[in-house]
mmCIF file of C-alpha atoms and ligand atoms in Angstrom:
data_model
loop_
_atom_site.group_PDB
_atom_site.id
_atom_site.type_symbol
_atom_site.label_atom_id
_atom_site.label_comp_id
_atom_site.label_asym_id
_atom_site.label_seq_id
_atom_site.Cartn_x
_atom_site.Cartn_y
_atom_site.Cartn_z
ATOM 1 C CA MET A 1 -0.092 0.112 -0.044
ATOM 2 C CA THR A 2 1.258 3.454 -1.018
ATOM 3 C CA ALA A 3 -1.327 5.315 0.843
ATOM 4 C CA ARG A 4 -0.588 6.474 4.430
ATOM 5 C CA LEU A 5 -3.301 5.540 7.004
ATOM 6 C CA ILE A 6 -4.938 7.612 9.265
ATOM 7 C CA ASP A 7 -5.519 5.633 12.075
ATOM 8 C CA GLY A 8 -8.854 6.404 13.832
ATOM 9 C CA THR A 9 -8.358 4.520 16.699
ATOM 10 C CA ALA A 10 -5.169 6.347 17.687
ATOM 11 C CA LEU A 11 -6.629 9.705 17.051
ATOM 12 C CA ALA A 12 -9.702 8.802 19.002
ATOM 13 C CA LYS A 13 -7.543 7.684 21.820
ATOM 14 C CA HIS A 14 -5.873 11.112 21.735
ATOM 15 C CA TRP A 15 -9.178 12.934 21.934
ATOM 16 C CA ARG A 16 -10.557 10.665 24.583
ATOM 17 C CA ASP A 17 -7.562 11.449 26.893
ATOM 18 C CA GLN A 18 -8.180 14.970 26.230
ATOM 19 C CA VAL A 19 -11.677 14.583 27.377
ATOM 20 C CA ALA A 20 -10.758 12.647 30.264
ATOM 21 C CA GLN A 21 -8.027 15.227 31.117
ATOM 22 C CA ASP A 22 -10.617 18.266 30.732
ATOM 23 C CA THR A 23 -13.332 16.159 32.816
ATOM 24 C CA LEU A 24 -10.898 15.954 35.724
ATOM 25 C CA ALA A 25 -10.552 19.703 35.802
ATOM 26 C CA LEU A 26 -14.350 20.396 35.502
ATOM 27 C CA ARG A 27 -14.731 17.598 38.318
ATOM 28 C CA ALA A 28 -12.485 19.705 40.579
ATOM 29 C CA ARG A 29 -14.782 22.680 39.926
ATOM 30 C CA GLY A 30 -18.038 20.722 40.968
ATOM 31 C CA LEU A 31 -19.385 19.786 37.582
ATOM 32 C CA THR A 32 -19.242 16.198 36.159
ATOM 33 C CA PRO A 33 -20.245 16.268 32.470
ATOM 34 C CA GLY A 34 -23.182 13.710 31.961
ATOM 35 C CA LEU A 35 -24.724 11.997 28.967
ATOM 36 C CA ALA A 36 -28.072 10.375 28.750
ATOM 37 C CA VAL A 37 -28.455 7.608 26.053
ATOM 38 C CA VAL A 38 -32.068 6.622 25.276
ATOM 39 C CA LEU A 39 -32.368 3.222 23.644
ATOM 40 C CA VAL A 40 -35.947 2.036 22.699
ATOM 41 C CA GLY A 41 -36.360 -1.792 21.612
ATOM 42 C CA ASP A 42 -33.752 -4.490 21.252
ATOM 43 C CA ASN A 43 -32.021 -3.756 17.792
ATOM 44 C CA PRO A 44 -28.795 -5.826 18.378
ATOM 45 C CA ALA A 45 -26.643 -3.359 16.641
ATOM 46 C CA SER A 46 -28.084 -0.356 18.630
ATOM 47 C CA GLN A 47 -27.426 -2.304 21.764
ATOM 48 C CA VAL A 48 -23.666 -2.465 20.785
ATOM 49 C CA TYR A 49 -23.449 1.063 19.718
ATOM 50 C CA VAL A 50 -25.032 2.154 22.913
ATOM 51 C CA ARG A 51 -22.906 -0.173 25.032
ATOM 52 C CA ASN A 52 -19.879 1.436 23.436
ATOM 53 C CA LYS A 53 -20.923 5.108 24.066
ATOM 54 C CA VAL A 54 -21.609 4.345 27.655
ATOM 55 C CA LYS A 55 -18.314 2.533 28.182
ATOM 56 C CA ALA A 56 -16.417 5.495 26.613
ATOM 57 C CA CYS A 57 -18.050 7.856 28.897
ATOM 58 C CA ASP A 58 -17.216 5.922 31.844
ATOM 59 C CA GLN A 59 -13.502 5.427 30.688
ATOM 60 C CA ALA A 60 -13.518 9.112 30.502
ATOM 61 C CA GLY A 61 -14.677 10.029 33.780
ATOM 62 C CA LEU A 62 -18.074 11.247 32.499
ATOM 63 C CA HIS A 63 -21.484 10.515 34.199
ATOM 64 C CA SER A 64 -23.608 8.305 31.944
ATOM 65 C CA VAL A 65 -27.194 7.303 32.049
ATOM 66 C CA LEU A 66 -28.576 4.415 29.964
ATOM 67 C CA ALA A 67 -32.400 4.499 29.560
ATOM 68 C CA HIS A 68 -33.208 1.252 27.852
ATOM 69 C CA LEU A 69 -36.843 1.301 27.233
ATOM 70 C CA PRO A 70 -39.204 -1.260 25.873
ATOM 71 C CA ALA A 71 -40.022 -1.716 21.870
ATOM 72 C CA ASP A 72 -43.660 -0.971 22.722
ATOM 73 C CA LEU A 73 -43.256 2.163 24.780
ATOM 74 C CA SER A 74 -45.578 4.970 23.487
ATOM 75 C CA GLU A 75 -44.385 8.086 21.494
ATOM 76 C CA ALA A 76 -45.890 10.199 24.421
ATOM 77 C CA ALA A 77 -43.773 8.116 27.057
ATOM 78 C CA LEU A 78 -40.859 8.851 25.081
ATOM 79 C CA LEU A 79 -41.411 12.441 24.757
ATOM 80 C CA ASP A 80 -41.832 12.567 28.493
ATOM 81 C CA LYS A 81 -38.513 10.886 29.084
ATOM 82 C CA VAL A 82 -36.822 13.483 26.985
ATOM 83 C CA ALA A 83 -38.436 16.125 28.823
ATOM 84 C CA GLN A 84 -37.462 14.794 32.196
ATOM 85 C CA LEU A 85 -33.850 14.691 30.641
ATOM 86 C CA ASN A 86 -34.025 18.171 29.309
ATOM 87 C CA GLN A 87 -34.688 19.142 32.923
ATOM 88 C CA ASP A 88 -32.219 17.127 34.641
ATOM 89 C CA PRO A 89 -29.355 19.188 35.888
ATOM 90 C CA THR A 90 -26.824 16.355 35.903
ATOM 91 C CA ILE A 91 -27.183 15.584 32.209
ATOM 92 C CA HIS A 92 -25.611 17.881 29.488
ATOM 93 C CA GLY A 93 -25.939 15.573 26.659
ATOM 94 C CA ILE A 94 -28.767 13.648 25.400
ATOM 95 C CA LEU A 95 -28.553 10.941 22.881
ATOM 96 C CA VAL A 96 -31.604 9.170 21.301
ATOM 97 C CA GLN A 97 -30.340 6.097 19.586
ATOM 98 C CA LEU A 98 -31.658 5.504 15.940
ATOM 99 C CA PRO A 99 -33.472 4.031 14.414
ATOM 100 C CA LEU A 100 -36.585 3.953 16.619
ATOM 101 C CA PRO A 101 -39.528 1.624 16.274
ATOM 102 C CA ALA A 102 -41.765 2.459 13.660
ATOM 103 C CA HIS A 103 -44.856 3.612 15.419
ATOM 104 C CA ILE A 104 -42.552 6.662 16.926
ATOM 105 C CA ASN A 105 -41.949 9.734 14.963
ATOM 106 C CA ALA A 106 -37.992 9.909 15.141
ATOM 107 C CA HIS A 107 -38.328 13.690 13.971
ATOM 108 C CA LYS A 108 -40.517 14.592 16.712
ATOM 109 C CA VAL A 109 -38.400 12.896 19.298
ATOM 110 C CA ILE A 110 -35.023 14.613 18.150
ATOM 111 C CA GLU A 111 -36.916 17.809 18.209
ATOM 112 C CA ALA A 112 -37.993 17.624 21.640
ATOM 113 C CA ILE A 113 -34.305 17.626 22.883
ATOM 114 C CA ASP A 114 -33.377 20.905 24.412
ATOM 115 C CA PRO A 115 -30.833 22.112 21.579
ATOM 116 C CA ALA A 116 -28.432 22.985 24.414
ATOM 117 C CA LYS A 117 -28.256 19.354 24.952
ATOM 118 C CA ASP A 118 -28.265 18.086 21.298
ATOM 119 C CA VAL A 119 -24.859 16.308 21.372
ATOM 120 C CA ASP A 120 -25.677 14.294 18.405
ATOM 121 C CA GLY A 121 -26.379 17.714 16.515
ATOM 122 C CA PHE A 122 -29.380 16.069 14.800
ATOM 123 C CA HIS A 123 -31.895 18.706 15.819
ATOM 124 C CA VAL A 124 -32.878 21.275 13.190
ATOM 125 C CA ALA A 125 -31.526 24.099 15.630
ATOM 126 C CA SER A 126 -27.928 22.515 15.284
ATOM 127 C CA ALA A 127 -28.380 21.901 11.565
ATOM 128 C CA GLY A 128 -29.258 25.648 11.286
ATOM 129 C CA ALA A 129 -26.390 26.654 13.489
ATOM 130 C CA LEU A 130 -24.193 24.559 11.119
ATOM 131 C CA MET A 131 -25.408 25.934 8.021
ATOM 132 C CA THR A 132 -25.103 29.707 9.282
ATOM 133 C CA GLY A 133 -21.644 29.023 11.114
ATOM 134 C CA LEU A 134 -23.193 29.656 14.693
ATOM 135 C CA PRO A 135 -22.062 27.974 17.685
ATOM 136 C CA GLY A 136 -24.034 24.535 18.078
ATOM 137 C CA PHE A 137 -23.166 20.820 18.049
ATOM 138 C CA TRP A 138 -21.826 19.146 14.968
ATOM 139 C CA PRO A 139 -22.978 15.763 14.128
ATOM 140 C CA CYS A 140 -20.336 13.297 15.552
ATOM 141 C CA THR A 141 -19.467 11.388 12.525
ATOM 142 C CA PRO A 142 -18.748 14.328 10.066
ATOM 143 C CA HIS A 143 -17.034 16.014 13.072
ATOM 144 C CA GLY A 144 -14.719 13.140 13.450
ATOM 145 C CA CYS A 145 -13.744 13.126 9.654
ATOM 146 C CA MET A 146 -12.927 16.855 9.764
ATOM 147 C CA LYS A 147 -10.726 16.017 12.758
ATOM 148 C CA MET A 148 -9.012 13.309 10.694
ATOM 149 C CA LEU A 149 -8.268 15.813 8.047
ATOM 150 C CA GLU A 150 -7.157 18.392 10.516
ATOM 151 C CA HIS A 151 -4.872 16.013 12.105
ATOM 152 C CA ILE A 152 -2.833 15.194 8.732
ATOM 153 C CA GLY A 153 -2.746 18.983 8.493
ATOM 154 C CA TYR A 154 -4.590 18.919 4.979
ATOM 155 C CA PRO A 155 -5.291 22.616 3.704
ATOM 156 C CA LEU A 156 -8.686 22.124 2.263
ATOM 157 C CA SER A 157 -8.921 25.874 1.200
ATOM 158 C CA GLY A 158 -9.417 25.809 -2.522
ATOM 159 C CA LYS A 159 -9.424 21.828 -2.767
ATOM 160 C CA HIS A 160 -12.295 19.868 -4.449
ATOM 161 C CA ALA A 161 -14.137 17.667 -2.216
ATOM 162 C CA VAL A 162 -16.447 15.123 -3.377
ATOM 163 C CA VAL A 163 -18.915 13.726 -0.580
ATOM 164 C CA ILE A 164 -20.830 10.681 -1.825
ATOM 165 C CA GLY A 165 -24.242 10.409 0.288
ATOM 166 C CA ARG A 166 -26.692 13.332 1.380
ATOM 167 C CA SER A 167 -28.277 11.884 4.726
ATOM 168 C CA ASN A 168 -28.930 14.483 7.347
ATOM 169 C CA ILE A 169 -26.556 12.730 9.720
ATOM 170 C CA VAL A 170 -23.473 12.335 7.415
ATOM 171 C CA GLY A 171 -23.351 13.450 4.013
ATOM 172 C CA LYS A 172 -25.048 16.825 4.095
ATOM 173 C CA PRO A 173 -23.326 18.006 7.323
ATOM 174 C CA MET A 174 -19.997 16.813 6.199
ATOM 175 C CA ALA A 175 -20.217 18.952 2.821
ATOM 176 C CA LEU A 176 -21.249 21.732 5.177
ATOM 177 C CA MET A 177 -18.213 21.772 7.353
ATOM 178 C CA LEU A 178 -15.842 21.352 4.153
ATOM 179 C CA LEU A 179 -17.488 24.247 2.943
ATOM 180 C CA ALA A 180 -16.786 26.318 6.056
ATOM 181 C CA GLN A 181 -13.129 25.361 5.247
ATOM 182 C CA ASN A 182 -13.297 26.870 2.019
ATOM 183 C CA ALA A 183 -13.009 23.532 0.072
ATOM 184 C CA THR A 184 -15.213 23.550 -3.430
ATOM 185 C CA VAL A 185 -17.782 20.634 -2.595
ATOM 186 C CA THR A 186 -19.611 18.315 -4.878
ATOM 187 C CA ILE A 187 -22.365 16.245 -3.248
ATOM 188 C CA CYS A 188 -23.090 12.843 -4.869
ATOM 189 C CA HIS A 189 -25.847 10.539 -4.207
ATOM 190 C CA SER A 190 -27.923 7.591 -5.908
ATOM 191 C CA ARG A 191 -29.130 9.592 -8.672
ATOM 192 C CA THR A 192 -25.647 10.975 -9.573
ATOM 193 C CA THR A 193 -24.516 10.285 -13.258
ATOM 194 C CA HIS A 194 -20.853 9.814 -13.763
ATOM 195 C CA LEU A 195 -19.901 9.261 -10.072
ATOM 196 C CA LYS A 196 -16.297 8.038 -11.388
ATOM 197 C CA ALA A 197 -15.669 11.123 -13.148
ATOM 198 C CA MET A 198 -16.811 13.338 -10.485
ATOM 199 C CA CYS A 199 -14.514 11.424 -7.884
ATOM 200 C CA LEU A 200 -11.564 11.395 -10.315
ATOM 201 C CA GLN A 201 -11.590 15.173 -9.863
ATOM 202 C CA ALA A 202 -11.449 14.976 -6.050
ATOM 203 C CA ASP A 203 -8.584 16.003 -3.896
ATOM 204 C CA VAL A 204 -10.740 14.673 -0.974
ATOM 205 C CA ILE A 205 -13.416 11.792 -0.992
ATOM 206 C CA VAL A 206 -15.585 11.236 1.741
ATOM 207 C CA ALA A 207 -17.761 7.984 1.091
ATOM 208 C CA ALA A 208 -21.025 7.670 3.243
ATOM 209 C CA VAL A 209 -23.055 5.410 1.160
ATOM 210 C CA GLY A 210 -23.356 2.006 2.953
ATOM 211 C CA GLN A 211 -22.355 -0.032 -0.041
ATOM 212 C CA ARG A 212 -19.203 -2.201 -0.238
ATOM 213 C CA ASN A 213 -16.766 -1.064 -3.192
ATOM 214 C CA THR A 214 -18.645 2.033 -4.071
ATOM 215 C CA VAL A 215 -15.152 3.712 -4.521
ATOM 216 C CA SER A 216 -12.525 1.626 -6.555
ATOM 217 C CA ALA A 217 -8.950 2.507 -7.410
ATOM 218 C CA ASP A 218 -9.887 3.656 -11.026
ATOM 219 C CA MET A 219 -12.356 6.331 -9.322
ATOM 220 C CA VAL A 220 -9.474 8.006 -7.301
ATOM 221 C CA LYS A 221 -6.711 10.805 -8.573
ATOM 222 C CA PRO A 222 -3.434 9.813 -7.388
ATOM 223 C CA GLY A 223 -2.687 11.239 -4.128
ATOM 224 C CA ALA A 224 -6.365 12.129 -2.986
ATOM 225 C CA VAL A 225 -7.380 11.804 0.479
ATOM 226 C CA VAL A 226 -10.059 9.167 1.074
ATOM 227 C CA ILE A 227 -12.271 9.280 4.266
ATOM 228 C CA ASP A 228 -14.431 5.999 4.253
ATOM 229 C CA VAL A 229 -17.567 6.448 6.692
ATOM 230 C CA GLY A 230 -19.252 3.275 5.340
ATOM 231 C CA MET A 231 -19.989 0.324 7.662
ATOM 232 C CA ASN A 232 -20.786 -2.753 5.867
ATOM 233 C CA ARG A 233 -20.254 -6.715 6.133
ATOM 234 C CA ASP A 234 -18.678 -8.667 3.387
ATOM 235 C CA GLU A 235 -19.406 -12.336 2.413
ATOM 236 C CA ALA A 236 -17.498 -13.306 5.030
ATOM 237 C CA GLY A 237 -19.323 -11.098 7.605
ATOM 238 C CA LYS A 238 -16.426 -9.138 8.091
ATOM 239 C CA LEU A 239 -16.788 -5.480 8.717
ATOM 240 C CA CYS A 240 -15.930 -3.252 5.756
ATOM 241 C CA GLY A 241 -16.519 0.248 4.489
ATOM 242 C CA ASP A 242 -17.782 1.852 1.215
ATOM 243 C CA VAL A 243 -14.142 1.991 -0.429
ATOM 244 C CA ASP A 244 -12.096 -0.830 -1.870
ATOM 245 C CA PHE A 245 -9.451 -0.561 0.693
ATOM 246 C CA ALA A 246 -6.874 -2.616 -0.894
ATOM 247 C CA GLY A 247 -6.898 -0.964 -4.402
ATOM 248 C CA VAL A 248 -7.633 2.511 -3.443
ATOM 249 C CA GLY A 249 -4.586 2.306 -0.936
ATOM 250 C CA GLN A 250 -2.435 1.722 -4.037
ATOM 251 C CA VAL A 251 -3.393 5.209 -5.690
ATOM 252 C CA ALA A 252 -4.726 7.403 -2.703
ATOM 253 C CA GLY A 253 -2.458 9.732 -0.540
ATOM 254 C CA TYR A 254 -4.320 9.040 2.598
ATOM 255 C CA ILE A 255 -6.807 6.421 3.477
ATOM 256 C CA THR A 256 -8.834 5.673 6.530
ATOM 257 C CA PRO A 257 -9.422 2.147 7.367
ATOM 258 C CA VAL A 258 -12.763 0.271 8.427
ATOM 259 C CA PRO A 259 -12.643 -0.827 10.886
ATOM 260 C CA GLY A 260 -10.290 1.498 12.974
ATOM 261 C CA GLY A 261 -11.081 4.767 10.991
ATOM 262 C CA VAL A 262 -14.185 6.942 11.385
ATOM 263 C CA GLY A 263 -15.869 4.653 13.818
ATOM 264 C CA PRO A 264 -14.136 5.232 16.781
ATOM 265 C CA MET A 265 -13.751 8.836 15.716
ATOM 266 C CA THR A 266 -17.432 9.274 15.994
ATOM 267 C CA ILE A 267 -17.795 7.873 19.768
ATOM 268 C CA ALA A 268 -14.767 10.366 20.465
ATOM 269 C CA MET A 269 -16.729 13.405 19.196
ATOM 270 C CA LEU A 270 -19.664 12.268 21.159
ATOM 271 C CA LEU A 271 -17.465 12.754 24.321
ATOM 272 C CA VAL A 272 -16.137 15.963 23.012
ATOM 273 C CA ASN A 273 -19.462 17.375 22.465
ATOM 274 C CA THR A 274 -20.902 16.416 25.917
ATOM 275 C CA LEU A 275 -17.689 18.069 27.640
ATOM 276 C CA GLU A 276 -18.489 21.221 25.565
ATOM 277 C CA SER A 277 -22.103 21.170 26.517
ATOM 278 C CA ALA A 278 -20.929 20.853 30.198
ATOM 279 C CA LYS A 279 -18.507 23.610 29.782
ATOM 280 C CA ARG A 280 -21.025 25.701 28.212
ATOM 281 C CA ARG A 281 -23.069 25.162 31.361
ATOM 282 C CA LEU A 282 -20.592 26.541 33.285
ATOM 283 C CA SER A 283 -20.018 29.619 31.510
ATOM 284 C CA VAL A 284 -23.794 30.881 31.893
HETATM 285 P P1 NDP B 301 -28.242 6.552 4.374
HETATM 286 O O1 NDP B 301 -28.722 5.487 3.880
HETATM 287 O O2 NDP B 301 -29.069 7.632 5.134
HETATM 288 O O3 NDP B 301 -27.736 7.657 3.199
HETATM 289 C C1 NDP B 301 -26.815 6.964 2.026
HETATM 290 C C2 NDP B 301 -26.551 7.847 1.070
HETATM 291 O O4 NDP B 301 -25.759 7.216 0.004
HETATM 292 C C3 NDP B 301 -27.949 8.529 0.473
HETATM 293 O O5 NDP B 301 -27.641 9.771 0.101
HETATM 294 C C4 NDP B 301 -27.874 7.758 -1.003
HETATM 295 O O6 NDP B 301 -28.497 8.638 -1.873
HETATM 296 C C5 NDP B 301 -26.160 7.555 -1.289
HETATM 297 N N1 NDP B 301 -26.204 6.487 -2.093
HETATM 298 C C6 NDP B 301 -26.848 5.149 -1.984
HETATM 299 N N2 NDP B 301 -26.407 4.578 -3.271
HETATM 300 C C7 NDP B 301 -25.319 5.080 -3.840
HETATM 301 C C8 NDP B 301 -24.617 5.087 -5.103
HETATM 302 N N3 NDP B 301 -24.583 3.837 -5.788
HETATM 303 N N4 NDP B 301 -23.923 6.057 -5.533
HETATM 304 C C9 NDP B 301 -23.821 7.021 -4.624
HETATM 305 N N5 NDP B 301 -24.643 7.391 -3.764
HETATM 306 C C10 NDP B 301 -25.505 6.497 -3.181
HETATM 307 O O7 NDP B 301 -26.853 6.375 5.201
HETATM 308 P P2 NDP B 301 -26.070 7.256 6.463
HETATM 309 O O8 NDP B 301 -25.648 8.451 5.925
HETATM 310 O O9 NDP B 301 -26.717 7.213 7.547
HETATM 311 O O10 NDP B 301 -24.465 6.137 6.536
HETATM 312 C C11 NDP B 301 -23.936 6.010 5.490
HETATM 313 C C12 NDP B 301 -23.141 5.126 5.690
HETATM 314 O O11 NDP B 301 -22.142 5.351 6.902
HETATM 315 C C13 NDP B 301 -23.613 3.757 6.142
HETATM 316 O O12 NDP B 301 -22.692 2.563 5.864
HETATM 317 C C14 NDP B 301 -23.703 3.664 7.774
HETATM 318 O O13 NDP B 301 -23.502 2.517 8.535
HETATM 319 C C15 NDP B 301 -22.236 4.309 7.798
HETATM 320 N N6 NDP B 301 -22.089 5.084 9.126
HETATM 321 C C16 NDP B 301 -20.999 5.154 9.620
HETATM 322 C C17 NDP B 301 -20.626 5.655 10.972
HETATM 323 C C18 NDP B 301 -19.679 5.627 11.841
HETATM 324 O O14 NDP B 301 -19.474 5.941 12.854
HETATM 325 N N7 NDP B 301 -18.149 5.098 11.154
HETATM 326 C C19 NDP B 301 -21.787 6.699 11.688
HETATM 327 C C20 NDP B 301 -23.039 6.828 10.639
HETATM 328 C C21 NDP B 301 -23.183 6.322 9.476
HETATM 329 P P3 NDP B 301 -29.952 9.013 -1.967
HETATM 330 O O15 NDP B 301 -30.073 10.368 -1.000
HETATM 331 O O16 NDP B 301 -30.267 9.334 -3.252
HETATM 332 O O17 NDP B 301 -30.806 7.909 -1.525
#
């Protein structure tokens, strides 16, 4: 492989250590940052994600609460739970694990979270803040990708970034963050024609699709930075991204692996946002 690896596990550790250090200082001033994670139902993948988030909080010295609620919980009861957490002074961040059961309107639940505690950055107020450049919480996954680009000292200004995927939680906020750093941004999606031609023009490619081998070596300009957000399984059930890692690694300048890339950074940014929320509480 000729590309340099961006080690998300190591970089996430750096951020988690930083959060742990800052948390110690905050605790000495009488404030422990607190995260509430709300899980509705028994989706196995969600249970793993939630467990990892709570564990990361504990390791960094944050206070964490896991509210594991039954799958048949009513929407009204979930909204009550969110309202209760909004009022709880020991909680600075609220995360409602998605997806929610079909009978619950996820949008309504996310909008019920106090934007000051929206550490996932999914509330419309957070999205608006990102769009207008105002302070708010950035969604953790694209936030983690930006930290990776910052870590390698990549100068984004004037560069062409291609984001593949336009979801509200990854693709769109990713594009806005790159734009804010003066990159020229192209957003591609399932209706994009000539994806290969678009990618070949890119200095930076962020793949957030959810399909293996969406980005192959012949789609990448030599030396480009390739960030792989995707989380998929191959035929053997092994975790893999959207990028043909072996092939693209021969062409790209930098590449993120899956696992060990964007995933760990997402959790680290959740801790960063929760700490930031607690710090904001101290300054009001
Ligand atoms: P979504 O399914 O919400 O969005 C996928 C996007 O990919 C859509 O915009 C879709 O286009 C686009 N797309 C689908 N097929 C193609 C194609 N053939 N060519 C180009 N674009 C295509 O997914 P998410 O944004 O939530 O997540 C994307 C991936 O990232 C998933 O694998 C997910 O598991 C992973 N993920 C990883 C995280 C991490 O921490 N590492 C965190 C969050 C997500 P259209 O809008 O037209 O349908």
